[in-house]
CSV table of C-alpha atoms in Angstrom, one decimal:
chain,number,residue,atom,x,y,z
A,1,UNK,CA,13.1,-10.9,-31.0
A,2,UNK,CA,16.1,-13.2,-31.6
A,3,UNK,CA,18.9,-11.3,-33.3
A,4,UNK,CA,17.4,-7.9,-32.4
A,5,UNK,CA,18.9,-7.4,-28.9
A,6,UNK,CA,19.3,-3.7,-28.3
A,7,UNK,CA,23.0,-2.7,-28.2
A,8,UNK,CA,24.2,-5.9,-29.9
A,9,UNK,CA,26.3,-5.5,-33.1
A,10,UNK,CA,28.3,-7.5,-35.6
A,11,UNK,CA,32.0,-6.6,-35.9
A,12,UNK,CA,34.0,-7.6,-39.0
A,13,UNK,CA,37.6,-8.7,-38.0
A,14,UNK,CA,38.9,-8.9,-41.6
A,15,UNK,CA,39.6,-6.0,-43.9
A,16,UNK,CA,39.5,-8.2,-47.0
A,17,UNK,CA,35.7,-8.8,-47.1
A,18,UNK,CA,33.8,-9.6,-50.3
A,19,UNK,CA,31.3,-7.0,-51.5
A,20,UNK,CA,28.5,-9.6,-51.4
A,21,UNK,CA,29.2,-10.2,-47.7
A,22,UNK,CA,28.9,-6.5,-47.0
A,23,UNK,CA,25.6,-6.4,-48.8
A,24,UNK,CA,24.4,-9.4,-46.8
A,25,UNK,CA,25.5,-7.8,-43.5
A,26,UNK,CA,23.7,-4.6,-44.4
A,27,UNK,CA,20.5,-6.4,-45.4
A,28,UNK,CA,20.6,-8.4,-42.1
A,29,UNK,CA,21.0,-5.3,-40.0
A,30,UNK,CA,18.2,-3.5,-42.0
A,31,UNK,CA,15.8,-6.4,-41.6
A,32,UNK,CA,16.6,-6.5,-37.9
A,33,UNK,CA,15.9,-2.8,-37.5
A,34,UNK,CA,12.6,-3.0,-39.4
A,35,UNK,CA,11.4,-6.0,-37.3
A,36,UNK,CA,12.4,-4.2,-34.0
A,37,UNK,CA,10.5,-1.1,-35.1
A,38,UNK,CA,7.4,-3.2,-35.4
A,39,UNK,CA,7.8,-4.7,-32.0
A,40,UNK,CA,5.5,-3.2,-29.3
A,41,UNK,CA,7.3,-2.3,-26.1
A,42,UNK,CA,5.7,-3.6,-22.9
A,43,UNK,CA,3.8,-1.0,-20.9
A,44,UNK,CA,5.6,1.0,-18.2
A,45,UNK,CA,4.4,0.8,-14.6
A,46,UNK,CA,4.4,3.3,-11.8
A,47,UNK,CA,3.3,2.4,-8.2
A,48,UNK,CA,3.0,5.1,-5.5
A,49,UNK,CA,2.4,3.9,-2.0
A,50,UNK,CA,1.5,6.5,0.6
A,51,UNK,CA,2.1,5.8,4.3
A,52,UNK,CA,-1.0,5.5,6.6
A,53,UNK,CA,-3.4,7.2,4.2
A,54,UNK,CA,-7.0,6.3,5.0
A,55,UNK,CA,-9.9,6.3,2.6
A,56,UNK,CA,-12.7,5.8,5.0
A,57,UNK,CA,-12.0,9.2,6.7
A,58,UNK,CA,-11.5,11.2,3.6
A,59,UNK,CA,-7.7,11.2,3.5
A,60,UNK,CA,-7.6,11.8,-0.3
A,61,UNK,CA,-9.6,15.0,0.0
A,62,UNK,CA,-6.7,17.5,-0.1
A,63,UNK,CA,-5.1,15.7,-3.1
A,64,UNK,CA,-7.0,17.4,-5.9
A,65,UNK,CA,-4.4,16.9,-8.5
A,66,UNK,CA,-3.8,13.2,-7.7
A,67,UNK,CA,-7.5,12.6,-7.9
A,68,UNK,CA,-7.8,14.4,-11.2
A,69,UNK,CA,-4.6,13.1,-12.8
A,70,UNK,CA,-5.0,9.4,-11.8
A,71,UNK,CA,-8.6,8.9,-10.5
A,72,UNK,CA,-10.5,11.0,-13.1
A,73,UNK,CA,-8.2,9.8,-15.9
A,74,UNK,CA,-8.8,6.2,-15.0
A,75,UNK,CA,-10.4,4.0,-12.3
A,76,UNK,CA,-11.2,4.7,-8.6
A,77,UNK,CA,-11.8,1.5,-6.6
A,78,UNK,CA,-14.2,2.1,-3.8
A,79,UNK,CA,-13.6,-1.3,-2.2
A,80,UNK,CA,-9.8,-1.5,-1.8
A,81,UNK,CA,-8.4,-3.0,1.4
A,82,UNK,CA,-5.1,-4.1,3.1
A,83,UNK,CA,-4.8,-7.6,4.4
A,84,UNK,CA,-3.1,-6.2,7.6
A,85,UNK,CA,-3.3,-2.7,9.0
A,86,UNK,CA,0.4,-2.0,9.8
A,87,UNK,CA,3.3,-0.7,7.7
A,88,UNK,CA,5.9,-3.5,7.5
A,89,UNK,CA,3.6,-6.5,7.2
A,90,UNK,CA,1.4,-4.7,4.7
A,91,UNK,CA,4.4,-3.6,2.5
A,92,UNK,CA,5.7,-7.1,2.7
A,93,UNK,CA,2.3,-8.3,1.4
A,94,UNK,CA,2.4,-5.7,-1.5
A,95,UNK,CA,5.9,-6.8,-2.5
A,96,UNK,CA,5.4,-10.6,-2.1
A,97,UNK,CA,1.7,-10.9,-3.1
A,98,UNK,CA,1.2,-13.0,0.0
A,99,UNK,CA,-1.0,-13.0,3.1
A,100,UNK,CA,0.8,-12.5,6.4
A,101,UNK,CA,0.7,-16.2,7.4
A,102,UNK,CA,2.7,-17.0,4.2
A,103,UNK,CA,5.3,-14.2,4.2
A,104,UNK,CA,5.5,-14.4,8.1
A,105,UNK,CA,6.2,-10.7,8.7
A,106,UNK,CA,3.9,-10.1,11.7
A,107,UNK,CA,4.6,-6.6,12.8
A,108,UNK,CA,7.2,-3.7,12.6
A,109,UNK,CA,9.8,-5.3,14.9
A,110,UNK,CA,12.8,-7.5,13.9
A,111,UNK,CA,11.4,-10.2,16.2
A,112,UNK,CA,8.2,-9.9,14.2
A,113,UNK,CA,10.2,-10.7,11.1
A,114,UNK,CA,10.3,-7.2,9.6
A,115,UNK,CA,13.1,-7.1,7.1
A,116,UNK,CA,14.7,-10.1,8.9
A,117,UNK,CA,17.3,-12.5,7.5
A,118,UNK,CA,14.4,-15.0,7.0
A,119,UNK,CA,12.5,-12.4,4.9
A,120,UNK,CA,15.6,-11.5,2.9
A,121,UNK,CA,16.4,-15.1,2.2
A,122,UNK,CA,12.8,-16.1,1.4
A,123,UNK,CA,9.9,-13.8,0.3
A,124,UNK,CA,12.2,-10.9,-0.7
A,125,UNK,CA,13.9,-13.1,-3.4
A,126,UNK,CA,10.5,-13.6,-5.0
A,127,UNK,CA,9.2,-10.0,-4.7
A,128,UNK,CA,7.5,-8.8,-7.8
A,129,UNK,CA,10.2,-6.4,-8.9
A,130,UNK,CA,12.6,-9.4,-9.2
A,131,UNK,CA,10.3,-10.8,-11.9
A,132,UNK,CA,10.1,-7.4,-13.6
A,133,UNK,CA,13.9,-7.3,-13.9
A,134,UNK,CA,13.8,-10.7,-15.5
A,135,UNK,CA,11.4,-9.2,-18.1
A,136,UNK,CA,14.1,-6.6,-18.8
A,137,UNK,CA,12.3,-3.8,-17.0
A,138,UNK,CA,14.5,-1.0,-15.8
A,139,UNK,CA,13.5,-0.5,-12.2
A,140,UNK,CA,13.7,2.4,-9.7
A,141,UNK,CA,12.6,2.3,-6.0
A,142,UNK,CA,12.6,5.4,-3.9
A,143,UNK,CA,11.5,6.1,-0.3
A,144,UNK,CA,10.4,3.9,2.6
A,145,UNK,CA,11.1,0.2,2.2
A,146,UNK,CA,10.5,-1.8,5.3
A,147,UNK,CA,10.6,-0.5,8.8
A,148,UNK,CA,13.8,-2.1,10.0
A,149,UNK,CA,15.5,-0.6,7.0
A,150,UNK,CA,14.3,2.9,8.0
A,151,UNK,CA,11.0,4.3,9.3
A,152,UNK,CA,9.0,7.2,7.9
A,153,UNK,CA,11.2,10.3,8.1
A,154,UNK,CA,11.1,13.6,6.3
A,155,UNK,CA,14.6,14.9,7.4
A,156,UNK,CA,17.7,13.5,9.1
A,157,UNK,CA,17.8,10.0,7.6
A,158,UNK,CA,20.3,7.8,6.0
A,159,UNK,CA,19.5,6.8,2.4
A,160,UNK,CA,20.7,3.6,0.8
A,161,UNK,CA,21.6,4.8,-2.7
A,162,UNK,CA,22.4,1.7,-4.7
A,163,UNK,CA,23.8,0.1,-1.6
A,164,UNK,CA,25.9,3.1,-0.5
A,165,UNK,CA,25.0,5.0,2.7
A,166,UNK,CA,24.0,8.6,2.0
A,167,UNK,CA,23.4,10.8,5.1
A,168,UNK,CA,20.8,13.6,4.9
A,169,UNK,CA,20.1,16.5,7.2
A,170,UNK,CA,17.3,19.0,7.6
A,171,UNK,CA,17.8,21.3,4.6
A,172,UNK,CA,14.5,21.5,2.7
A,173,UNK,CA,16.0,22.0,-0.7
A,174,UNK,CA,18.3,19.0,-0.4
A,175,UNK,CA,16.8,16.7,2.1
A,176,UNK,CA,13.0,16.7,2.2
A,177,UNK,CA,12.4,13.0,1.4
A,178,UNK,CA,9.2,13.3,-0.7
A,179,UNK,CA,10.8,15.8,-3.0
A,180,UNK,CA,14.1,14.0,-3.1
A,181,UNK,CA,12.6,10.7,-4.3
A,182,UNK,CA,10.6,12.5,-6.9
A,183,UNK,CA,13.7,14.3,-8.3
A,184,UNK,CA,15.7,11.1,-8.5
A,185,UNK,CA,12.9,9.3,-10.3
A,186,UNK,CA,12.8,12.2,-12.9
A,187,UNK,CA,16.6,11.7,-13.3
A,188,UNK,CA,16.0,8.0,-13.8
A,189,UNK,CA,13.5,8.7,-16.5
A,190,UNK,CA,16.0,11.0,-18.2
A,191,UNK,CA,18.8,8.3,-18.1
A,192,UNK,CA,16.8,5.2,-18.9
A,193,UNK,CA,17.0,3.3,-22.2
A,194,UNK,CA,14.0,4.3,-24.3
A,195,UNK,CA,14.0,0.8,-25.9
A,196,UNK,CA,13.0,-1.0,-22.7
A,197,UNK,CA,10.0,-0.5,-20.3
A,198,UNK,CA,10.5,0.8,-16.8
A,199,UNK,CA,9.0,0.3,-13.4
A,200,UNK,CA,9.0,3.0,-10.7
A,201,UNK,CA,7.9,2.5,-7.1
A,202,UNK,CA,7.7,5.7,-5.0
A,203,UNK,CA,7.0,5.4,-1.2
A,204,UNK,CA,6.9,8.9,0.4
A,205,UNK,CA,6.7,9.2,4.2
A,206,UNK,CA,3.4,11.1,4.0
A,207,UNK,CA,1.1,11.2,5.9
A,208,UNK,CA,2.9,9.1,8.6
A,209,UNK,CA,4.0,10.8,11.8
A,210,UNK,CA,5.9,13.0,12.6
A,211,UNK,CA,3.8,14.8,10.0
A,212,UNK,CA,6.5,17.2,8.9
A,213,UNK,CA,5.1,19.4,6.1
A,214,UNK,CA,7.2,21.2,3.6
A,215,UNK,CA,7.8,24.9,4.6
A,216,UNK,CA,5.4,26.3,2.0
A,217,UNK,CA,2.5,24.1,3.3
A,218,UNK,CA,2.8,24.5,7.0
A,219,UNK,CA,0.0,27.1,7.2
A,220,UNK,CA,-2.5,25.2,5.1
A,221,UNK,CA,-5.8,23.8,6.5
A,222,UNK,CA,-5.6,25.8,9.7
A,223,UNK,CA,-9.4,25.4,10.3
A,224,UNK,CA,-9.6,21.7,9.4
A,225,UNK,CA,-10.6,19.2,12.0
A,226,UNK,CA,-10.8,15.4,12.0
A,227,UNK,CA,-14.2,14.1,10.7
A,228,UNK,CA,-16.8,13.6,13.4
A,229,UNK,CA,-18.2,10.5,11.8
A,230,UNK,CA,-20.5,7.9,13.3
A,231,UNK,CA,-17.9,6.2,15.5
A,232,UNK,CA,-16.0,9.4,16.5
A,233,UNK,CA,-15.6,9.6,20.3
A,234,UNK,CA,-17.9,6.6,20.8
A,235,UNK,CA,-17.3,4.0,23.5
A,236,UNK,CA,-16.0,0.6,22.3
A,237,UNK,CA,-19.0,-1.2,23.6
A,238,UNK,CA,-19.0,-5.0,23.2
A,239,UNK,CA,-15.6,-4.9,21.6
A,240,UNK,CA,-12.2,-6.4,22.4
A,241,UNK,CA,-10.9,-5.2,25.8
A,242,UNK,CA,-8.4,-2.8,24.1
A,243,UNK,CA,-11.3,-0.9,22.6
A,244,UNK,CA,-13.0,-0.8,26.0
A,245,UNK,CA,-10.1,0.9,27.8
A,246,UNK,CA,-10.0,4.4,26.3
A,247,UNK,CA,-11.5,7.2,28.4
A,248,UNK,CA,-15.0,8.2,27.0
A,249,UNK,CA,-15.8,10.9,26.2
A,250,UNK,CA,-12.2,11.7,25.2
A,251,UNK,CA,-10.2,14.3,27.1
A,252,UNK,CA,-10.0,17.7,25.4
A,253,UNK,CA,-6.2,17.2,25.2
A,254,UNK,CA,-6.7,14.1,23.2
A,255,UNK,CA,-9.1,15.8,20.8
A,256,UNK,CA,-6.7,18.7,20.3
A,257,UNK,CA,-3.9,16.3,19.6
A,258,UNK,CA,-5.8,14.3,17.0
A,259,UNK,CA,-7.2,17.4,15.3
A,260,UNK,CA,-3.7,18.8,15.1
A,261,UNK,CA,-2.4,15.5,13.7
A,262,UNK,CA,-5.2,15.5,11.1
A,263,UNK,CA,-4.2,19.0,9.8
A,264,UNK,CA,-0.5,18.1,9.7
A,265,UNK,CA,-1.3,14.9,7.8
A,266,UNK,CA,-3.1,16.9,5.1
A,267,UNK,CA,-0.3,19.4,4.9
A,268,UNK,CA,2.3,16.6,4.2
A,269,UNK,CA,0.0,15.3,1.4
A,270,UNK,CA,0.3,18.5,-0.6
A,271,UNK,CA,3.9,17.5,-1.4
A,272,UNK,CA,2.7,14.1,-2.6
A,273,UNK,CA,0.2,15.9,-4.8
A,274,UNK,CA,3.2,17.9,-6.2
A,275,UNK,CA,5.0,14.6,-6.8
A,276,UNK,CA,2.1,13.1,-8.8
A,277,UNK,CA,1.7,16.2,-10.9
A,278,UNK,CA,5.4,16.5,-11.7
A,279,UNK,CA,5.8,12.8,-12.5
A,280,UNK,CA,2.7,12.8,-14.8
A,281,UNK,CA,4.0,15.9,-16.6
A,282,UNK,CA,7.4,14.3,-17.0
A,283,UNK,CA,5.9,11.2,-18.5
A,284,UNK,CA,3.9,13.4,-20.9
A,285,UNK,CA,7.1,15.3,-21.8
A,286,UNK,CA,9.0,12.2,-22.7
A,287,UNK,CA,5.9,10.8,-24.6
A,288,UNK,CA,5.5,7.8,-22.3
A,289,UNK,CA,2.3,8.7,-20.4
A,290,UNK,CA,0.0,6.9,-22.8
A,291,UNK,CA,2.0,3.7,-22.4
A,292,UNK,CA,2.2,3.9,-18.6
A,293,UNK,CA,0.0,2.4,-15.9
A,294,UNK,CA,0.0,4.5,-12.7
A,295,UNK,CA,-1.2,3.0,-9.4
A,296,UNK,CA,-1.8,5.1,-6.3
A,297,UNK,CA,-2.6,3.5,-3.0
A,298,UNK,CA,-1.5,3.2,0.7
A,299,UNK,CA,-0.2,0.5,3.0
A,300,UNK,CA,-3.0,0.8,5.5
A,301,UNK,CA,-5.7,3.2,6.8
A,302,UNK,CA,-5.7,5.3,9.9
A,303,UNK,CA,-8.0,6.5,12.7
A,304,UNK,CA,-8.4,9.8,14.4
A,305,UNK,CA,-10.8,9.6,17.3
A,306,UNK,CA,-12.9,6.6,16.2
A,307,UNK,CA,-14.0,4.6,19.3
A,308,UNK,CA,-12.1,7.2,21.4
A,309,UNK,CA,-8.7,6.0,20.1
A,310,UNK,CA,-6.8,9.2,19.3
A,311,UNK,CA,-4.4,8.3,16.4
A,312,UNK,CA,-3.0,5.1,15.0
A,313,UNK,CA,-3.9,2.0,12.9
A,314,UNK,CA,-3.7,-1.7,13.9
A,315,UNK,CA,-7.4,-2.2,14.4
A,316,UNK,CA,-9.7,-4.4,12.4
A,317,UNK,CA,-12.3,-1.8,11.5
A,318,UNK,CA,-12.9,-0.1,8.1
A,319,UNK,CA,-11.0,3.1,9.0
A,320,UNK,CA,-7.8,1.1,9.4
A,321,UNK,CA,-8.1,-1.6,6.7
A,322,UNK,CA,-9.7,0.3,3.8
A,323,UNK,CA,-7.3,2.1,1.5
A,324,UNK,CA,-7.4,4.3,-1.6
A,325,UNK,CA,-6.7,2.8,-5.0
A,326,UNK,CA,-6.6,4.9,-8.1
A,327,UNK,CA,-5.3,3.5,-11.5
A,328,UNK,CA,-4.8,5.0,-14.9
A,329,UNK,CA,-3.2,3.5,-18.0
A,330,UNK,CA,-3.5,2.1,-21.5
A,331,UNK,CA,-7.0,0.9,-22.4
A,332,UNK,CA,-8.5,2.1,-19.1
A,333,UNK,CA,-11.7,4.2,-19.6
A,334,UNK,CA,-11.5,7.5,-17.6
A,335,UNK,CA,-13.8,8.6,-14.8
A,336,UNK,CA,-14.8,5.1,-13.6
A,337,UNK,CA,-15.7,4.1,-10.1
A,338,UNK,CA,-15.6,0.3,-9.6
A,339,UNK,CA,-17.1,-1.6,-6.7
A,340,UNK,CA,-15.0,-4.7,-7.3
A,341,UNK,CA,-13.1,-5.9,-4.2
A,342,UNK,CA,-9.4,-5.5,-4.5
A,343,UNK,CA,-6.8,-6.2,-1.8
A,344,UNK,CA,-3.1,-5.2,-1.6
A,345,UNK,CA,-1.8,-8.7,-2.3
A,346,UNK,CA,-3.4,-8.3,-5.8
A,347,UNK,CA,-1.1,-5.4,-6.8
A,348,UNK,CA,1.9,-7.6,-7.5
A,349,UNK,CA,-0.1,-10.1,-9.6
A,350,UNK,CA,-1.7,-7.3,-11.6
A,351,UNK,CA,1.6,-5.5,-12.2
A,352,UNK,CA,3.2,-8.8,-13.4
A,353,UNK,CA,0.2,-9.5,-15.5
A,354,UNK,CA,0.7,-6.2,-17.2
A,355,UNK,CA,4.4,-7.0,-17.7
A,356,UNK,CA,3.6,-10.2,-19.5
A,357,UNK,CA,4.7,-12.6,-16.8
A,358,UNK,CA,3.0,-16.0,-16.6
A,359,UNK,CA,1.3,-15.3,-13.3
A,360,UNK,CA,-0.3,-18.8,-13.1
A,361,UNK,CA,3.2,-20.1,-12.3
A,362,UNK,CA,3.8,-17.8,-9.4
A,363,UNK,CA,3.5,-18.8,-5.7
A,364,UNK,CA,1.4,-15.7,-4.8
A,365,UNK,CA,-1.9,-15.5,-2.9
A,366,UNK,CA,-3.3,-12.5,-4.8
A,367,UNK,CA,-5.0,-12.4,-8.2
A,368,UNK,CA,-4.7,-10.0,-11.1
A,369,UNK,CA,-7.4,-7.3,-11.4
A,370,UNK,CA,-6.3,-6.3,-14.8
A,371,UNK,CA,-9.5,-7.8,-16.3
A,372,UNK,CA,-11.5,-5.3,-14.1
A,373,UNK,CA,-9.4,-2.3,-15.4
A,374,UNK,CA,-9.9,-2.5,-19.1
A,375,UNK,CA,-13.3,-3.1,-20.9
A,376,UNK,CA,-11.7,-5.3,-23.5
A,377,UNK,CA,-10.5,-7.7,-20.8
A,378,UNK,CA,-13.7,-7.7,-18.7
A,379,UNK,CA,-14.9,-11.1,-17.6
A,380,UNK,CA,-12.3,-11.8,-14.9
A,381,UNK,CA,-13.6,-13.1,-11.6
A,382,UNK,CA,-13.3,-10.7,-8.6
A,383,UNK,CA,-13.2,-12.1,-5.1
A,384,UNK,CA,-16.1,-11.8,-2.6
A,385,UNK,CA,-14.2,-12.1,0.6
A,386,UNK,CA,-10.6,-11.9,2.0
A,387,UNK,CA,-8.5,-12.3,5.2
A,388,UNK,CA,-7.3,-9.7,7.6
A,389,UNK,CA,-4.5,-10.8,10.0
A,390,UNK,CA,-2.7,-8.9,12.7
A,391,UNK,CA,-0.3,-9.9,15.5
A,392,UNK,CA,-0.3,-7.4,18.4
A,393,UNK,CA,2.8,-5.7,19.9
A,394,UNK,CA,3.5,-4.8,23.5
A,395,UNK,CA,6.2,-3.7,25.9
A,396,UNK,CA,7.8,-5.9,28.5
A,397,UNK,CA,7.6,-5.2,31.3
A,398,UNK,CA,5.5,-2.0,30.6
A,399,UNK,CA,5.1,0.9,28.2
A,400,UNK,CA,7.7,3.4,29.4
A,401,UNK,CA,5.3,6.3,28.8
A,402,UNK,CA,2.5,4.7,30.9
A,403,UNK,CA,4.1,2.4,33.5
A,404,UNK,CA,1.0,2.5,35.7
A,405,UNK,CA,-0.9,0.5,33.0
A,406,UNK,CA,1.3,-2.6,33.5
A,407,UNK,CA,3.0,-4.9,30.9
A,408,UNK,CA,1.9,-6.0,27.5
A,409,UNK,CA,0.7,-2.6,26.1
A,410,UNK,CA,2.1,-0.3,23.4
A,411,UNK,CA,1.5,3.0,21.6
A,412,UNK,CA,0.0,4.6,24.7
A,413,UNK,CA,-0.3,8.2,23.5
A,414,UNK,CA,-1.7,10.7,24.1
A,415,UNK,CA,-3.0,10.7,27.6
A,416,UNK,CA,-2.0,7.0,28.1
A,417,UNK,CA,-4.6,5.7,25.7
A,418,UNK,CA,-3.1,2.4,24.4
A,419,UNK,CA,-3.6,1.5,20.8
A,420,UNK,CA,-1.9,-2.0,20.8
A,421,UNK,CA,-1.2,-5.0,23.0
A,422,UNK,CA,0.3,-8.4,22.8
A,423,UNK,CA,-3.2,-9.9,22.8
A,424,UNK,CA,-4.5,-7.5,20.1
A,425,UNK,CA,-4.0,-10.5,17.8
A,426,UNK,CA,-6.8,-11.4,15.5
A,427,UNK,CA,-7.9,-12.8,12.2
A,428,UNK,CA,-11.0,-11.7,10.3
A,429,UNK,CA,-12.9,-12.6,7.2
A,430,UNK,CA,-14.4,-9.6,5.4
A,431,UNK,CA,-17.2,-10.3,2.9
A,432,UNK,CA,-18.6,-7.8,0.4
A,433,UNK,CA,-20.5,-9.8,-2.3
A,434,UNK,CA,-23.8,-10.9,-1.0
A,435,UNK,CA,-23.5,-10.3,2.7
A,436,UNK,CA,-21.6,-7.2,3.8
A,437,UNK,CA,-20.1,-8.7,6.9
A,438,UNK,CA,-17.0,-8.8,9.0
A,439,UNK,CA,-16.2,-11.7,11.4
A,440,UNK,CA,-13.1,-11.7,13.7
A,441,UNK,CA,-11.6,-14.0,16.2
A,442,UNK,CA,-9.0,-12.9,18.8
A,443,UNK,CA,-6.1,-15.1,20.0
A,444,UNK,CA,-6.5,-14.3,23.7
A,445,UNK,CA,-7.7,-16.0,26.8
A,446,UNK,CA,-11.3,-14.8,26.1
A,447,UNK,CA,-11.3,-16.2,22.6
A,448,UNK,CA,-13.2,-13.0,21.9
A,449,UNK,CA,-15.3,-12.7,18.7
A,450,UNK,CA,-16.6,-9.7,16.9
A,451,UNK,CA,-19.1,-9.6,14.0
A,452,UNK,CA,-20.6,-6.7,12.1
A,453,UNK,CA,-23.3,-6.2,9.5
A,454,UNK,CA,-21.9,-3.2,7.6
A,455,UNK,CA,-25.1,-2.7,5.5
A,456,UNK,CA,-27.1,-2.0,8.6
A,457,UNK,CA,-24.2,-0.7,10.7
A,458,UNK,CA,-21.6,1.0,8.4
A,459,UNK,CA,-19.7,2.4,11.4
A,460,UNK,CA,-19.4,-1.0,13.2
A,461,UNK,CA,-21.0,0.3,16.4
A,462,UNK,CA,-22.8,-3.0,17.3
A,463,UNK,CA,-21.1,-6.3,17.7
A,464,UNK,CA,-23.9,-8.7,16.6
A,465,UNK,CA,-22.1,-12.0,17.4
A,466,UNK,CA,-24.7,-12.9,20.0
A,467,UNK,CA,-27.7,-12.1,17.7
A,468,UNK,CA,-27.0,-13.8,14.4
A,469,UNK,CA,-28.0,-17.2,13.2
A,470,UNK,CA,-25.5,-19.8,14.5
A,471,UNK,CA,-25.4,-21.3,11.0
A,472,UNK,CA,-24.0,-18.0,9.7
A,473,UNK,CA,-21.4,-17.9,12.4
A,474,UNK,CA,-20.3,-21.4,11.5
A,475,UNK,CA,-20.1,-20.4,7.8
A,476,UNK,CA,-17.9,-17.4,8.6
A,477,UNK,CA,-15.7,-19.5,11.0
A,478,UNK,CA,-15.2,-22.1,8.3
A,479,UNK,CA,-14.2,-19.4,5.7
A,480,UNK,CA,-11.8,-18.0,8.2
A,481,UNK,CA,-10.2,-21.4,8.9
A,482,UNK,CA,-9.7,-22.0,5.1
A,483,UNK,CA,-8.2,-18.5,4.6
A,484,UNK,CA,-5.8,-18.9,7.5
A,485,UNK,CA,-4.3,-22.0,5.9
A,486,UNK,CA,-4.5,-21.1,2.2
A,487,UNK,CA,-1.4,-20.7,0.1
A,488,UNK,CA,-1.0,-19.7,-3.5
A,489,UNK,CA,-3.7,-21.1,-5.8
A,490,UNK,CA,-5.8,-22.3,-2.9
A,491,UNK,CA,-6.1,-18.6,-1.7
A,492,UNK,CA,-7.1,-17.6,-5.2
A,493,UNK,CA,-9.8,-20.3,-5.4
A,494,UNK,CA,-11.5,-18.9,-2.2
A,495,UNK,CA,-13.7,-16.4,-3.9
């Protein structure tokens, strides 16, 4: 309110002041204080983004406290997705609220625009935390930002602490990144101004490679193996050539590798579980929990043996594009599971909606799902389909680990099974309301097309592009064309 700015005061420069003036000053200050005490502070917001945490393959299973403290206390979205299955472009979409074709961060490389000067001069200046600061939110960011700034590391990294380089080693007590960003966020909460709302964004490295668990968790899950689901160790029949090249059945060495990776991933997540519990406890201690929205999600999914690809992401299938999304906060009824489709470009709009920003004036492609979160606001329109985009990466002249395979390939591990290539470049439309379909076009010399009916074929084993009605193919193609050229409001209108 005008005249009630926290920290402002009126100083009298003259000793010779009339008693009536003193009374007026006291009355003014008293009125101001009473009015401010009646003001409702905006809700606090916490966003936790894990790294490569799948939903389709049960990645949340070891995180019992996170599921209880956020999911059971609020909403679990069963149909949450990323618009691109790779770290830097996905995080750029979360921050900017834009599809890849609008923020132009195509992959993890500087040439792919990851944390480039163009990104810094453009979309970064309109990232959602900028708007929160304008709303007088106190903001804290801890952990992985974008890949060119620093990749997922648990030890031996350089931290930018308010712009100053801070070198860390391999001492668990001082350097383990998941614990460090938690501890600094707790310090931030201690030092904040109670009169203003806060925003915290925590981005731990877990469960990204190199899968370095905290010492106390390195012997957990010793008998766990990666899920042997419907597409595990299956050939990539009728799929893009990159899915047709893995050895099938997989070599034992590949299976041992992916099972070991799966166990280690779960081990690293126990520290994230600690983080969530300690943060929630702190919010309760400082009496802010009931006025705080907490979001938990991931930048993309992950595969471990699906279609004989050992470990990675970057593919168009459910295991790589589906992500967890748990939300708790004021007005959210506990123990809900919602089927509404939500994508990661919606996070920024939802957070800004909570903060009271006029989101209709923003140049973002996402839409707020706040109406889906609280019964009193129900009635918002959820989308029925969305766009997935990815631009493949490769090595020139060849992957140094697998020179015999030739140029244009990347991520060829283990056993020289390549997970990416220059022509692994595709755009898909994924529909959930009405028809449960996925339609994808590749930018390669084959103009390869894949289409799946996920109601009849939830593991995407059969490419039905040659079997479906041509009219349906045309409809999906037209949707894809519109999505690939949409921007801002026109993306929101495509529901």
